[in-house]
Structures are given as C-alpha cells and as structure tokens.
Coordinates of C-alpha atoms and ligand atoms in Angstrom, one line a residue:
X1 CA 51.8 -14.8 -12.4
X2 CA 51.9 -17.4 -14.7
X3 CA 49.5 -19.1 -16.9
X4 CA 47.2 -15.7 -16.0
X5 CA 44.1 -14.8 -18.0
X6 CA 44.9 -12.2 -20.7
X7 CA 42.0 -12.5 -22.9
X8 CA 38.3 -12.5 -21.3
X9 CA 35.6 -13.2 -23.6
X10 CA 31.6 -12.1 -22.2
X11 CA 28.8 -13.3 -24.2
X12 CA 25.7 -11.1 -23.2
X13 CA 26.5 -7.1 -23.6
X14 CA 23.4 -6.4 -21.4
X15 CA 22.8 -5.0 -17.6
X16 CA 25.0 -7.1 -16.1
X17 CA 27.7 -7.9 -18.7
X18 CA 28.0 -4.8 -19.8
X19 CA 28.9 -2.9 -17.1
X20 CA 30.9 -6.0 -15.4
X21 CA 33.4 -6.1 -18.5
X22 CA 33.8 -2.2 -18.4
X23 CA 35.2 -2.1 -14.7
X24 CA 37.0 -5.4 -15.3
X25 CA 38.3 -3.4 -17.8
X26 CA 39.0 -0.4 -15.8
X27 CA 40.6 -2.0 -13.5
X28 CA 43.1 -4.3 -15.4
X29 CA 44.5 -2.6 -17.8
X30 CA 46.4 -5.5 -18.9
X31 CA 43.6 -7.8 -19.8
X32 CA 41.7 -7.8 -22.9
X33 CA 38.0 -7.9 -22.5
X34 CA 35.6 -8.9 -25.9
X35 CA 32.1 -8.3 -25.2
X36 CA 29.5 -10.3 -27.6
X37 CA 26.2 -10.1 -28.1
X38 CA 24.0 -11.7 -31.0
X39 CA 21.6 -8.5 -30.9
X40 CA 23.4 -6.0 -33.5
X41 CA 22.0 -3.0 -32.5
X42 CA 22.8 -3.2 -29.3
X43 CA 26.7 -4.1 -30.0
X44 CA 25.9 -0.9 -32.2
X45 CA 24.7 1.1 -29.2
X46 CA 27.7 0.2 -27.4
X47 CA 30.1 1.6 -30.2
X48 CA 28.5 4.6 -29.9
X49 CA 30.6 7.8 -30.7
X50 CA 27.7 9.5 -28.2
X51 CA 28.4 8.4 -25.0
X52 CA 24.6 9.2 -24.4
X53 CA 23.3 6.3 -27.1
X54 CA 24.8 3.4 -25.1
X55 CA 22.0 1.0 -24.3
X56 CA 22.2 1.2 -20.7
X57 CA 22.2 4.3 -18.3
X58 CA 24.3 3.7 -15.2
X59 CA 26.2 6.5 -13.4
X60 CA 29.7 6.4 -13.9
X61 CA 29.5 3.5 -17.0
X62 CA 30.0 6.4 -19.7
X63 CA 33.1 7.8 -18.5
X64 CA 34.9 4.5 -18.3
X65 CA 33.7 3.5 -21.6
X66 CA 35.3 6.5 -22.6
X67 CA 38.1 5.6 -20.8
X68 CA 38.6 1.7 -22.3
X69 CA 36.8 1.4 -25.4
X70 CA 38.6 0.0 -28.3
X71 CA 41.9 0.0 -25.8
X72 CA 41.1 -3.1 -23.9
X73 CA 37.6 -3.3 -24.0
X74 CA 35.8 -3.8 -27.4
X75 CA 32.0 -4.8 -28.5
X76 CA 31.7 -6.6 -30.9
X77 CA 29.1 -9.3 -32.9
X78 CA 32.0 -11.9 -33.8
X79 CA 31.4 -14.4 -31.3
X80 CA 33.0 -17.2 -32.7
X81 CA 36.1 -15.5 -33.1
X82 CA 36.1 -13.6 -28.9
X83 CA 35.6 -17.2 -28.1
X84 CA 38.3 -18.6 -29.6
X85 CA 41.1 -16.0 -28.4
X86 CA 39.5 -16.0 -25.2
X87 CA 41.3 -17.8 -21.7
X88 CA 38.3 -16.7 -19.6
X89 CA 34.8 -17.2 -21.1
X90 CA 31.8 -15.2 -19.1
X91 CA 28.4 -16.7 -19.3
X92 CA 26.0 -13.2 -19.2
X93 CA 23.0 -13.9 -21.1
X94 CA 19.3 -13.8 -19.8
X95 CA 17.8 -16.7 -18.3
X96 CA 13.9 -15.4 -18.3
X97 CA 11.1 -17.6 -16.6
X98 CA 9.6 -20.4 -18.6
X99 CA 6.3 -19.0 -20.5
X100 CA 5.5 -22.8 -21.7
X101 CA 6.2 -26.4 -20.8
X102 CA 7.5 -27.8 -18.0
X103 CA 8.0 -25.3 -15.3
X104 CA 6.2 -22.7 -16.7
X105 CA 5.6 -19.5 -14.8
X106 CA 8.6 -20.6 -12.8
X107 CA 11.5 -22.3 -13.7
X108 CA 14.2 -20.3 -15.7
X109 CA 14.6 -20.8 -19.8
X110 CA 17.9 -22.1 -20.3
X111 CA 18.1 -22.1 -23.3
X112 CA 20.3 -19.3 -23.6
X113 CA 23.1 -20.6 -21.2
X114 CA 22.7 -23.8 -23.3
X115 CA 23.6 -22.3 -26.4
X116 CA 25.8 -20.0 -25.5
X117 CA 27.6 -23.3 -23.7
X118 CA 27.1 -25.0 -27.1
X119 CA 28.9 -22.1 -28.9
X120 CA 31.8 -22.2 -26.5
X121 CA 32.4 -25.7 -26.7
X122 CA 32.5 -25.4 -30.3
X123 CA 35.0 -22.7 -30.7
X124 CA 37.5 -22.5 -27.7
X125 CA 40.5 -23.4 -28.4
X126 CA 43.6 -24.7 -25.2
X127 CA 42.0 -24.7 -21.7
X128 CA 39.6 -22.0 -20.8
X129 CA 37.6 -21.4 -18.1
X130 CA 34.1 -21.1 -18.6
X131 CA 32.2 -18.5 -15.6
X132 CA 29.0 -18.5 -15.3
X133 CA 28.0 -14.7 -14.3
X134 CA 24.0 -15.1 -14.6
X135 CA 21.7 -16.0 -12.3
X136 CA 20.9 -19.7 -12.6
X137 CA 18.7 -22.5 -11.2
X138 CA 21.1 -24.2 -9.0
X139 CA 23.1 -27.4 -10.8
X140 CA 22.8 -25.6 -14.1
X141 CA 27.0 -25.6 -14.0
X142 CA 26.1 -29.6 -14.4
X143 CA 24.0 -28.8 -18.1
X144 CA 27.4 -26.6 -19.0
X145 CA 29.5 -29.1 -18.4
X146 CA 27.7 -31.9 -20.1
X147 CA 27.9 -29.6 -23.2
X148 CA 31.7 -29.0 -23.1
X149 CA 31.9 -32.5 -22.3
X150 CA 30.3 -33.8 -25.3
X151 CA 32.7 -31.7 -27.0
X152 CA 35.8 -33.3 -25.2
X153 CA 34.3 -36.5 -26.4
X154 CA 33.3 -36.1 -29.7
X155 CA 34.6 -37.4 -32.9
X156 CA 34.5 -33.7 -34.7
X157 CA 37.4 -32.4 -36.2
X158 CA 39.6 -31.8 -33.0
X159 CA 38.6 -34.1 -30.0
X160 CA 40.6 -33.2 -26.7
X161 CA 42.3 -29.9 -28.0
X162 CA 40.3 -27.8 -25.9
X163 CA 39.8 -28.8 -22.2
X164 CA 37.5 -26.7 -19.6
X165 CA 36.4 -25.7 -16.2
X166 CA 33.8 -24.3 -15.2
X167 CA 33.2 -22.1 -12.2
X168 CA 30.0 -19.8 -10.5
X169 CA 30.8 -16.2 -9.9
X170 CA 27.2 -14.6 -9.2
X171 CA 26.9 -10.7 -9.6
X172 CA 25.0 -9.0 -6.7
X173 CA 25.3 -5.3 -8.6
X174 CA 21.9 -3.5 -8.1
X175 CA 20.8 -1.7 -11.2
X176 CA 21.5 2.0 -11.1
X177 CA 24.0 2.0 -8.3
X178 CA 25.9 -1.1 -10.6
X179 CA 29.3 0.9 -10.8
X180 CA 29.7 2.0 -7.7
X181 CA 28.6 -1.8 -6.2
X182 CA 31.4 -3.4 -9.0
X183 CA 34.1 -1.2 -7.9
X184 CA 33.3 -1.8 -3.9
X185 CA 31.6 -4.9 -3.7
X186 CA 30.3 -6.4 0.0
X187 CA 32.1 -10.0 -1.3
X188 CA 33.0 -11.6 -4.7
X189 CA 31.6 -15.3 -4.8
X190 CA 33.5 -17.9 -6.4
X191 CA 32.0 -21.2 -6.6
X192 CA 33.9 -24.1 -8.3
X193 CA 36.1 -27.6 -7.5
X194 CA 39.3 -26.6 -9.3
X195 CA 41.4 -24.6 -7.4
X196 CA 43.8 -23.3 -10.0
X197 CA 40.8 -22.0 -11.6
X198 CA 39.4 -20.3 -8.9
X199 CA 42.9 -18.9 -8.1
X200 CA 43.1 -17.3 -11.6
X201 CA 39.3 -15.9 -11.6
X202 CA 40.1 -14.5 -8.0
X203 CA 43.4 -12.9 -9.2
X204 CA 41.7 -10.8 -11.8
X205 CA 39.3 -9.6 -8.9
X206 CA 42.2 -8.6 -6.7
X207 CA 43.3 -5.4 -8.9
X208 CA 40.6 -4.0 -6.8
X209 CA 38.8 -6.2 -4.3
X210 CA 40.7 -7.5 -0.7
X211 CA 41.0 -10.6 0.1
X212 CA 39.0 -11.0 3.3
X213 CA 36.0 -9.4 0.9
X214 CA 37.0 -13.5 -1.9
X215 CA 34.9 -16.2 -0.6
X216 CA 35.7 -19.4 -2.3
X217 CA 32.7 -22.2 -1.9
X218 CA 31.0 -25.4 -3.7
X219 CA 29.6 -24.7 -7.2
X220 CA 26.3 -25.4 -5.7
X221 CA 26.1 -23.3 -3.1
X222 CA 27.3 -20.4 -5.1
X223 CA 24.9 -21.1 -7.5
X224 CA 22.2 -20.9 -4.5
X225 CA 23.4 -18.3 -2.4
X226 CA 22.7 -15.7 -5.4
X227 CA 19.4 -17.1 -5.6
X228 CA 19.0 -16.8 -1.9
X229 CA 20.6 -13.0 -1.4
X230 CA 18.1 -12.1 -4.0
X231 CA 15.3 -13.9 -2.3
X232 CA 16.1 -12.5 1.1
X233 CA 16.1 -8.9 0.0
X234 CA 12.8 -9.7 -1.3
X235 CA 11.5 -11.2 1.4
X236 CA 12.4 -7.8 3.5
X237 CA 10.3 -5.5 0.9
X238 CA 7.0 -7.8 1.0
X239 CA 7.6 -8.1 4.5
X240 CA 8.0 -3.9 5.0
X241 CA 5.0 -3.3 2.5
X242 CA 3.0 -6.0 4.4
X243 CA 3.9 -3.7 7.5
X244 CA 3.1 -0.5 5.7
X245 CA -0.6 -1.7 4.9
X246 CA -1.3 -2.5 8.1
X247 CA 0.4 1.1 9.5
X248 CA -2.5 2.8 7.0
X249 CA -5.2 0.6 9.1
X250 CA -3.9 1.1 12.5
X251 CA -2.3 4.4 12.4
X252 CA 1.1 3.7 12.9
X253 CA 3.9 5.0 10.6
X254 CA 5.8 2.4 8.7
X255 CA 8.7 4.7 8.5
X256 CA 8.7 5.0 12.1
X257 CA 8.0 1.1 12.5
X258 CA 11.0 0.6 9.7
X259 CA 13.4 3.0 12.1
X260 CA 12.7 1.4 15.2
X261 CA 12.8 -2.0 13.8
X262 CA 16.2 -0.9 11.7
X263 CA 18.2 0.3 14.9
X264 CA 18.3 -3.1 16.0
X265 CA 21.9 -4.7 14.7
X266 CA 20.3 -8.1 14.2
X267 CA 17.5 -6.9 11.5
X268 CA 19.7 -3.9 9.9
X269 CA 18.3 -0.8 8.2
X270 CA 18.7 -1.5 4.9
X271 CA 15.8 -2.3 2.3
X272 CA 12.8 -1.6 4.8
X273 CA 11.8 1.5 2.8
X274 CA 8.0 0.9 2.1
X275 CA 7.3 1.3 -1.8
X276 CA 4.6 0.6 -4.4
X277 CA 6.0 -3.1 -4.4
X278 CA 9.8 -4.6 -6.0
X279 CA 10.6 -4.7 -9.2
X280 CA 13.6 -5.8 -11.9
X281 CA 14.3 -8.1 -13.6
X282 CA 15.9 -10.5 -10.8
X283 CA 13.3 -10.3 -7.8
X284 CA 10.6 -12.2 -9.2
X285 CA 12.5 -14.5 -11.3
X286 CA 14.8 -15.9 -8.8
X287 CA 12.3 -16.6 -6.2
X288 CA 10.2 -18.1 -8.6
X289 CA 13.2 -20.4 -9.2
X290 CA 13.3 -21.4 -5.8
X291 CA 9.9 -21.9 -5.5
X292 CA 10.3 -24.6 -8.8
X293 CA 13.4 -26.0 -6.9
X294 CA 11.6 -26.7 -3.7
X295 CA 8.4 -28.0 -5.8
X296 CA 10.9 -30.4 -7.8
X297 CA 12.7 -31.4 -4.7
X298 CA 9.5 -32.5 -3.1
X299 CA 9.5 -29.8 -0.6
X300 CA 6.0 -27.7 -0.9
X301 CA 6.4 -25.8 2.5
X302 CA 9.0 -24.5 1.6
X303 CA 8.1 -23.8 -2.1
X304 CA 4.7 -22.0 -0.6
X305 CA 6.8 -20.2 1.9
X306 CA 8.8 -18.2 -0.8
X307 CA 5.9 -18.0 -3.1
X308 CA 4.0 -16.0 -0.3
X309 CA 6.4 -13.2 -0.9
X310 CA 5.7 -12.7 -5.1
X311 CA 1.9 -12.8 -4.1
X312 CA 2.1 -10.5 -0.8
X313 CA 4.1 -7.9 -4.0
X314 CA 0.8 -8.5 -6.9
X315 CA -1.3 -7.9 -4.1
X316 CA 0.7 -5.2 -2.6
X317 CA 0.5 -3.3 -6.1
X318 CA -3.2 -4.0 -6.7
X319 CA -3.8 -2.7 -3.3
X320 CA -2.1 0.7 -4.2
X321 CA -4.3 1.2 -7.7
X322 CA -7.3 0.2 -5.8
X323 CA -6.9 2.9 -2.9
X324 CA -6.7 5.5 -5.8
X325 CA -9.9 4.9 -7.2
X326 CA -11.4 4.6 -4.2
X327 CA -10.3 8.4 -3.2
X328 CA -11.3 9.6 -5.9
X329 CA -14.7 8.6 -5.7
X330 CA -14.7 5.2 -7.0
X331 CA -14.0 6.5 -10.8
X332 CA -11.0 7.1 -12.6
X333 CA -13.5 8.2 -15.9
X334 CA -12.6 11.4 -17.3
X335 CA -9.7 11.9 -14.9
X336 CA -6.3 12.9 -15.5
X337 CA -4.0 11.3 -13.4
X338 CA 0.1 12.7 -14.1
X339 CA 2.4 9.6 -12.9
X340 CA 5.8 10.5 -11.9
X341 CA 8.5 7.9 -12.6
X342 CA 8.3 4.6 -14.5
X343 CA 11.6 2.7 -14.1
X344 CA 11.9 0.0 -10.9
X345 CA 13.6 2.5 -9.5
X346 CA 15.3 5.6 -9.9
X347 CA 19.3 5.7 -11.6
X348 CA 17.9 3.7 -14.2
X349 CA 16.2 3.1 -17.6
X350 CA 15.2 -0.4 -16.8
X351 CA 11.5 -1.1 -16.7
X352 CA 11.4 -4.9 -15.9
X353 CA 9.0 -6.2 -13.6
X354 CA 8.5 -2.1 -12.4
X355 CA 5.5 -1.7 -10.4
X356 CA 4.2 1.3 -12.3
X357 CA 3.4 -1.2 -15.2
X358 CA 0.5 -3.0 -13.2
X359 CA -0.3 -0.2 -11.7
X360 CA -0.9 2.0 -14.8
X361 CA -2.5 -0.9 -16.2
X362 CA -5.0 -1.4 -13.6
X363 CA -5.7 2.8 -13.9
X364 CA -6.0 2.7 -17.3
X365 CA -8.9 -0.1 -16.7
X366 CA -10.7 2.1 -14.1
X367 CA -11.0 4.8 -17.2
X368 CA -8.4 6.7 -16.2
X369 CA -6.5 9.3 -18.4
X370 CA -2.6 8.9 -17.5
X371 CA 0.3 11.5 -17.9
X372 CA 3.6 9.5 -17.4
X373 CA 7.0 11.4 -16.7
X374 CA 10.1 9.2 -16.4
X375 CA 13.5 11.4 -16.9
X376 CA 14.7 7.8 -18.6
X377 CA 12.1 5.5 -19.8
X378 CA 11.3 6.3 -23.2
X379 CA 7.4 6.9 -24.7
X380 CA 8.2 3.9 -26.9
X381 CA 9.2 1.7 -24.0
X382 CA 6.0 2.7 -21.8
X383 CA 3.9 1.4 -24.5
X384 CA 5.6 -1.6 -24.8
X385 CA 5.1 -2.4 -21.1
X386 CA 1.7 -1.3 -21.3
X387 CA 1.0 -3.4 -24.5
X388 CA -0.8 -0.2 -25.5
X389 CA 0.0 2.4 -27.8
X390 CA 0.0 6.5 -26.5
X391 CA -3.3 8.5 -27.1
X392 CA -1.8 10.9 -29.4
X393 CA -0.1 8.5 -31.7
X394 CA -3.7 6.7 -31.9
X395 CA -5.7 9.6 -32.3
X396 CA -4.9 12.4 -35.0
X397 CA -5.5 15.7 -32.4
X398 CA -3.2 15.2 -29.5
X399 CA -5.7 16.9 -27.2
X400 CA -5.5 14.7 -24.4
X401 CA -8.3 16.4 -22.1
X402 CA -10.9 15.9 -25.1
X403 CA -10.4 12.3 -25.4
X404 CA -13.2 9.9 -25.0
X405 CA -14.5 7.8 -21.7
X406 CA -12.4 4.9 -22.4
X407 CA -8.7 5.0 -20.5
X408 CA -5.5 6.0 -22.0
X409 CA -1.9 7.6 -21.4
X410 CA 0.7 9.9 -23.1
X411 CA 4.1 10.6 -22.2
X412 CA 5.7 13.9 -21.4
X413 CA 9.5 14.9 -21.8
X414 CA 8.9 17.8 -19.6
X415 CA 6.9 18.7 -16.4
X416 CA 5.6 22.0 -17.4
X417 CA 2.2 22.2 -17.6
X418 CA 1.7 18.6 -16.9
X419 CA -0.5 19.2 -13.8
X420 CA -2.6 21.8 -15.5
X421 CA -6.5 20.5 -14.6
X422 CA -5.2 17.2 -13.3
X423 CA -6.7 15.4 -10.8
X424 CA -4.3 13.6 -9.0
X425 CA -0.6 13.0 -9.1
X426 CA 0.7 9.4 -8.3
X427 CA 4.6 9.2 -7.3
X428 CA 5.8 5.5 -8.3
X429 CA 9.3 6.0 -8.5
X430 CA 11.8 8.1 -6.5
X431 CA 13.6 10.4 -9.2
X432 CA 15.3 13.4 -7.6
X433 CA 13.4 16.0 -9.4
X434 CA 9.9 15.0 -7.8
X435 CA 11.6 16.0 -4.4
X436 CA 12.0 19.5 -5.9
X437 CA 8.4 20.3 -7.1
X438 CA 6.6 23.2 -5.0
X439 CA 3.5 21.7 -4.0
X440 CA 1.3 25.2 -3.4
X441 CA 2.4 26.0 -7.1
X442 CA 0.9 22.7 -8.3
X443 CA -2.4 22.4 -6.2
X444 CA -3.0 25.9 -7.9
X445 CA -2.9 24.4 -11.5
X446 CA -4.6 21.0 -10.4
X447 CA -8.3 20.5 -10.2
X448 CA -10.2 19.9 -7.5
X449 CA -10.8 18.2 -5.0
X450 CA -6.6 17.3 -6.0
X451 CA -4.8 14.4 -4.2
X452 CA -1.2 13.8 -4.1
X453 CA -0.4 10.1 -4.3
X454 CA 2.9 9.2 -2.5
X455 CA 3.9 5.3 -3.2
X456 CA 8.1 6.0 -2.9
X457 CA 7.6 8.2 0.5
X458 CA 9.6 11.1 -0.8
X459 CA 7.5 14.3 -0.6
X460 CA 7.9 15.9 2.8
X461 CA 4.1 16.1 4.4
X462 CA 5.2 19.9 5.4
X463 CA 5.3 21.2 1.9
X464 CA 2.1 20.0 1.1
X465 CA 0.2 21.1 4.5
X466 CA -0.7 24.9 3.7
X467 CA -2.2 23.2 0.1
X468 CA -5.5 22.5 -0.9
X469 CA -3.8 19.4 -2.1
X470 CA -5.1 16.1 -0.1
X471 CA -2.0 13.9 0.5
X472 CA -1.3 9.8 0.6
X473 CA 1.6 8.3 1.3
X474 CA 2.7 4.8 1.5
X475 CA 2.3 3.1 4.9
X476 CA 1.3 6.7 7.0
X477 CA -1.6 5.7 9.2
X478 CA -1.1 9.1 10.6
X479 CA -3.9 11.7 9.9
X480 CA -2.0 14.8 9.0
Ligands
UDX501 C1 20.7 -10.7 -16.5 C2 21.6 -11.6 -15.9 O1 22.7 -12.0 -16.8 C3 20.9 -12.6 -15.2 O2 21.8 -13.2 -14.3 C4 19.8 -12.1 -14.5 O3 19.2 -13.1 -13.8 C5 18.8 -11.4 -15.4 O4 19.4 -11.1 -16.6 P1 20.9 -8.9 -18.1 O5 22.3 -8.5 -18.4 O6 20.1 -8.1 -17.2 O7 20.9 -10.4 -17.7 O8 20.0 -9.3 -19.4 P2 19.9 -8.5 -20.7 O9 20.1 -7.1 -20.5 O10 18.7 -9.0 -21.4 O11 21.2 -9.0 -21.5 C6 21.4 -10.3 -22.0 C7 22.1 -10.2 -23.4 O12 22.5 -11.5 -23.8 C8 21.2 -9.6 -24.4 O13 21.9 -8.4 -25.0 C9 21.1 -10.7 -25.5 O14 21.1 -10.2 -26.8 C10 22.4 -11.5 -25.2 N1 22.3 -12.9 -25.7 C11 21.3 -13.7 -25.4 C12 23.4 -13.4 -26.5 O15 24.3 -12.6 -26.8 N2 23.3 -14.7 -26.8 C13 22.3 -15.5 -26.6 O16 22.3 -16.7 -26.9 C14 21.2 -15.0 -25.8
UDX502 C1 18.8 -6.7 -7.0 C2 19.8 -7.0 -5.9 O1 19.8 -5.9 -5.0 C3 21.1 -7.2 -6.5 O2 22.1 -7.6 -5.5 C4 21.0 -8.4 -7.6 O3 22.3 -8.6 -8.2 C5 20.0 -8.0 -8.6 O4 18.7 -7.7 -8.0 P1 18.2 -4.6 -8.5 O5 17.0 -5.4 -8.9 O6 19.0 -3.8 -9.5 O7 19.1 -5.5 -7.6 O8 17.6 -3.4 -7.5 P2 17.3 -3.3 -5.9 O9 18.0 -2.1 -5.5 O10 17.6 -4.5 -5.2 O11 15.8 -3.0 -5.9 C6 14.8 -4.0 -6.3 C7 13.4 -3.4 -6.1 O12 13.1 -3.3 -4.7 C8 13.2 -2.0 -6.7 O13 11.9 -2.0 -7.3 C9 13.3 -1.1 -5.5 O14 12.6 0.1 -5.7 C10 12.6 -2.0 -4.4 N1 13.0 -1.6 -3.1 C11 14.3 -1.7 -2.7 C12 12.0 -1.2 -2.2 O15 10.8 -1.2 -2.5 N2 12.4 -0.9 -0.9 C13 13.7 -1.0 -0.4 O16 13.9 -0.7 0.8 C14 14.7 -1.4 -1.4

C-alpha cells in the first residue's frame, strides 16, 4: 500500500514495549522496529547474546528475539536518532501513580509520556504518527498534542517540517501469557480522528489479526475503555475474594460458588479464581485513575464505588496474614514459615503490586522467620520489595534457625530441605512445581503441629488428607 509505515520507533523497552515490538516484529517482516529506552542496562539486557539475560521472562519472547534481533528488530539507547527515521512513533513508557502533589496516591505521573512527547516533537522529521501504547488517564492524547503542537508552531530551527497525529492503541496483554495474547488478541483498539492514520496503524495489525477482531472508536473512549477492561477484571477478583471470605464463614466453597456462578453465559467463567488478592503493575493504578477522574469530574459515587474494590484487595491481603497467625497460635516468634511463590502470578518475574509483598511484610511483623521460593524473582528483588535486606546477608552465620526473636526472611534457589523443622508452608502464587510436591513426604520433615497454607487453591485436599499436615485453603468453608 502506499505511504505504509516502514520504520516503527518504541520508546519504553519494558513489559509491554518490549514484547509488543518483538511480535510486531515477527509478524512483519518488512517493517523495521527501533526499541529505545533511556535505562542502559536494560537496552544491554536486551542485546543479550544469552537469551536467558533479557530483562523480561515471558514464554515464547526468547525464541522470537532470536528470530528478529538485529534483522528488523534492534535495541538500542539512540533515541534521538529511532525518532527521527521513525514513520510510526510508540509511546510505552510507565506512567506510575503520583507519590506527591496534586493527585497524589491516585492520579498517574505523566511526566514520562510528557517527555517522551517532548523528545518526539523535537526530533521527528515528515509526518509521523505518534501511538500512544501505555495506559493513560483519559484526555492525556490532548497533553501530547499540545506538545507536538508547540513544535508545529514554534520559531526553532525548522517550524512546520514535521506534522503529526496522534492516535490510542491500548494493550490488554496480561503479563506471563503476553505472547500468546499479542499473537491472538480478543480485539485491537484504535482510538483516533484521522482516518488515514488509523488505516495505516490497523494495516500493520492485519499481518496477523482479522478484521472483525479492529475496532476503530473516539480517542477518548479508547483511552477509557483500557482503563475500564482493567477496572472490570478487578472488580471480578475483589468481588470473588469478597465471596471466598464469606464461603470460609458459612461453609460454602467459593470454588463451587465460582462454578455455579461461571456456568451462567451472562457472568462468564473467567477471573473468578479466589486468590491471596490482584496484583501488577496495572490493577491498582488504573482504577486509582478512575477513582481521580470521577473525583475531578465531580462525581464521588462513582469515585467511592471503584475505590471499594482497591480497599476490599488491602483488606483481602491483611485478612489472609492475619488468619495465619491466628492458627498458629497467635505468634509467628521463632517460626519458620517457607513461602512458595513471589511474582503476581505465575509465568512471570514481575513483582509489582504482588500480594506476597504485604503479606510477607505483615509476617515478618508478627516475628515470623520466612523461607521464600520463587522459580523467577530474584533474592535481590525480594528485598527490594520488602525494603529489607536477607538474614544471611545481615548476619555473618547464615544459620537461619538460630536467629534471634525479631522477624526475617532468606531466599532459596532450591526446595530441598526447605521444609526441614518448618512450621507452616504459605502458597502465594501458583507455579507449577508446588502442584508436584508430595505432601506426606513434607509433613514428615515439618514440625508440628504443621499447617499448609493454600492462598492460589492449587494443592488437591486428597494429597494432604492421610498427613498430619493441617490444611487452609482460600475460600473452603468446608471442614475436610
Ligand atoms: C507499562 C505500560 O506502558 C503502561 O501502560 C502500564 O500502565 C504500566 O506500565 P511497562 O512496560 O510495564 O509499562 O513499564 P516498564 O517495564 O517500567 O517499562 C517502561 C520503560 O520506559 C522503562 O524501561 C524505562 O526506562 C523507559 N522510559 C521511561 C524511557 O525510555 N523514557 C522515559 O522518559 C521514561
Ligand atoms: C492485566 C490485564 O489482564 C491485562 O489485560 C492488562 O493489559 C494488564 O493488566 P496482568 O496484570 O498481567 O494483566 O495479569 P492478570 O492475569 O490480569 O492478573 C492480575 C492479577 O489478578 C494477578 O495477581 C492474578 O493472580 C490475579 N487474578 C487473576 C486472580 O486473583 N484471580 C483470577 O481469577 C484472575
């Protein structure tokens, strides 16, 4: 076709551009795709000659970077340069929530998007289409294009060269599953008011993706309906986990509850599964957004509506730490508890806004001594999140069990040995391997009285039955 996009430039090499460019990539050959980043070392990471150093873990990313890298895909920190070759600009940095100022605690920091909208309308040269790919309050597409305006207008060295438009095209990949969702999305979402534009963004998409799957809309209401998808999902965990803690009073099953309630077309099956609360980097954020959009717009209902569902998940995750001490007799001192699984969920390194962080947090208050196995998440990365460093790095002998009152954690690589004299085990996210370890082995190692804490609902009650293991799960009212 003519006037196509040949050259796409992304400026954020991170969860979502990272992965984004490779299958755009992947699946156009023909197209060359720059990926930018200010942060060195990760643009380092991504050049990687071992495939197992890039700086995120997704199935199915390696192999395709294999496949594209320095072909038509490339990483690189010459920003100024990508953006000047570029016909196709996507906007992929992170837009966390204010920590100060107006808005704070709730409304995005822009000021990301606004530089990176700065640095484009600096350096782009002809017409070029400007994407926005993160997750934005909604108008934001009105602060990018007052910058590239002011660029259009100015007196600098080449007024009116370079023209733009600017269009929304929210991802809805889900972290750990983000290939598969790129290459078979539900719908691509184009938002925008030129319709050559759109025409050109929606061609590149149709290497892969039908047409009935291309929805064209306003800028707006692309912009909310991200916001929105993210919010609803959610909504449906709070709602389930809300569910699950009144199963535990009643006696009801939540997964029975979540079945029955699933089987009906109009409410779907999907995201019911009762857990120890969401977590990523989106959830939180975008509703949070919503909630400073329905503030600013002079709606509080609805601003206290969406708000109910980020408390219901605090409480939710305070609920689950509390039950633990309570079981094991109202003191975590001088108890070892081994935590299985870290990351938000499983298929992933990412650790943002994870339940296990409060949770180990609140553990670690009650005196507890922690054992935390996550087949991804790094020792270094835990004690960031935990804003605490490992016992054995703080202390010269690394004997955990002779450590003082006062509570603590260490990492472990491997699972051997880990549940040698421990007093409980707390499942908080749903790896594979924890479905694979033989319960009556364990409870013979553990000390006792030994509980098994089950926050994901993956350990089958029957292999823990014959055990002198006491067993929790999530939601199970039930008395086994
Ligand atoms: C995501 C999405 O883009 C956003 O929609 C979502 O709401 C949450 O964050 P993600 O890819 O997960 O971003 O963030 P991150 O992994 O932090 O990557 C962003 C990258 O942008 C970082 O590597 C950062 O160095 C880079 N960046 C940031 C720039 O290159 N330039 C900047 O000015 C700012
Ligand atoms: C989410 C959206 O799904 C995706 O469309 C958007 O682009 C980014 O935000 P992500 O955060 O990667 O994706 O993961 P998701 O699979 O949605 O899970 C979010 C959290 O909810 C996780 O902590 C997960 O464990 C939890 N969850 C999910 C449940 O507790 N129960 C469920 O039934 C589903």
């Amino acid at each position: 076709m003519k006037n196509s996009i040949h050259n796409i430039c992304c400026i954020g090499a991170g969860y979502v551009g990272g992965p984004t460019m490779a299958v755009i990539a992947d699946r156009c050959p023909h197209i060359e795709v720059n990926v930018v980043d200010i942060n060195q070392d990760r643009i380092n990471l991504w050049n990687s000659l071992d495939l197992n150093e890039l700086p995120i873990f997704e199935p199915g990313l390696d192999k395709i970077i294999e496949r594209r890298r320095n072909k038509n895909l490339f990483f690189s920190n010459d920003i100024k340069k990508q953006i000047s070759r570029a016909d196709m600009i996507f906007i992929s940095v992170n837009t966390p929530t204010k920590t100060k100022g107006i808005g704070a605690g709730k409304a995005s920091n822009l000021k990301w998007i606004e530089a990176s909208a700065r640095q484009v309308a600096l350096y782009a040269k002809g017409h070029t289409i400007v994407v926005e790919k993160s997750t934005l309050p909604v108008r934001t597409a009105e602060v990018i294009k007052e910058i590239l305006k002011s660029k259009q207008n100015s007196k600098e060295k080449h007024p009116k060269t370079s023209t733009f438009d600017v269009l929304s095209n929210p991802e809805f990949l889900s972290e750990g599953s983000a290939i598969y969702d790129l290459e078979n999305p539900d719908r691509v979402l184009i938002g925008g008011e030129n319709n050559s534009a759109i025409e050109k963004l929606a061609e590149i998409y149709r290497n892969w993706v039908s047409e009935e799957k291309l929805l064209q809309t306003n800028i707006w209401s692309s912009e909310l309906a991200k916001l929105t998808a993210n919010a609803f999902l959610a909504q449906r965990i709070s709602s389930i986990n809300s569910i699950g803690a009144l199963c535990e009073a009643t006696g009801a099953d939540v997964r029975e509850v979540s079945k029955a309630i699933g089987h009906d077309s109009r409410i779907g099956s999907k995201f019911l599964d009762a857990g120890p609360g969401f977590g990523g980097s989106c959830f939180k954020k975008d509703i949070l957004n919503l909630v400073y959009l329905s503030e600013y717009f002079g709606l509080p209902e609805v601003a206290a509506f969406w708000n109910s569902v980020v408390n219901l998940n605090a409480w939710h995750q305070n609920r689950i730490s509390k039950l633990i001490t309570k079981n094991l007799f109202g003191t975590l001192s001088n108890k070892k508890i081994v935590v299985l699984g870290f990351a938000f969920k499983s298929n992933t390194n990412d650790t943002r806004e994870s339940a296990a962080i409060q949770i180990c947090k609140n553990l670690i208050e009650e005196g507890a001594a922690l054992l935390i196995h996550d087949p991804k998440v790094s020792c270094d990365q835990i004690a960031i999140d935990l804003n605490l460093q490992p016992y054995s790095k703080k202390n010269k002998e690394s004997n955990f069990s002779e450590r003082n009152e006062e509570g603590n954690w260490d990492s472990i690589d491997s699972l051997e040995n880990a549940f040698d004299g421990a007093d409980a085990v707390l499942i908080l996210t749903e790896w594979m391997e924890y479905k694979k370890i033989n319960w009556r082995v364990t409870s013979n190692k553990m000390r006792k009285p030994a509980w098994l804490f089950d926050a994901r609902s993956i350990i089958d009650p029957n292999q823990v039955l014959n055990t002198d293991i006491n067993f929790w799960r999530i939601g199970d009212g039930v008395k086994l």
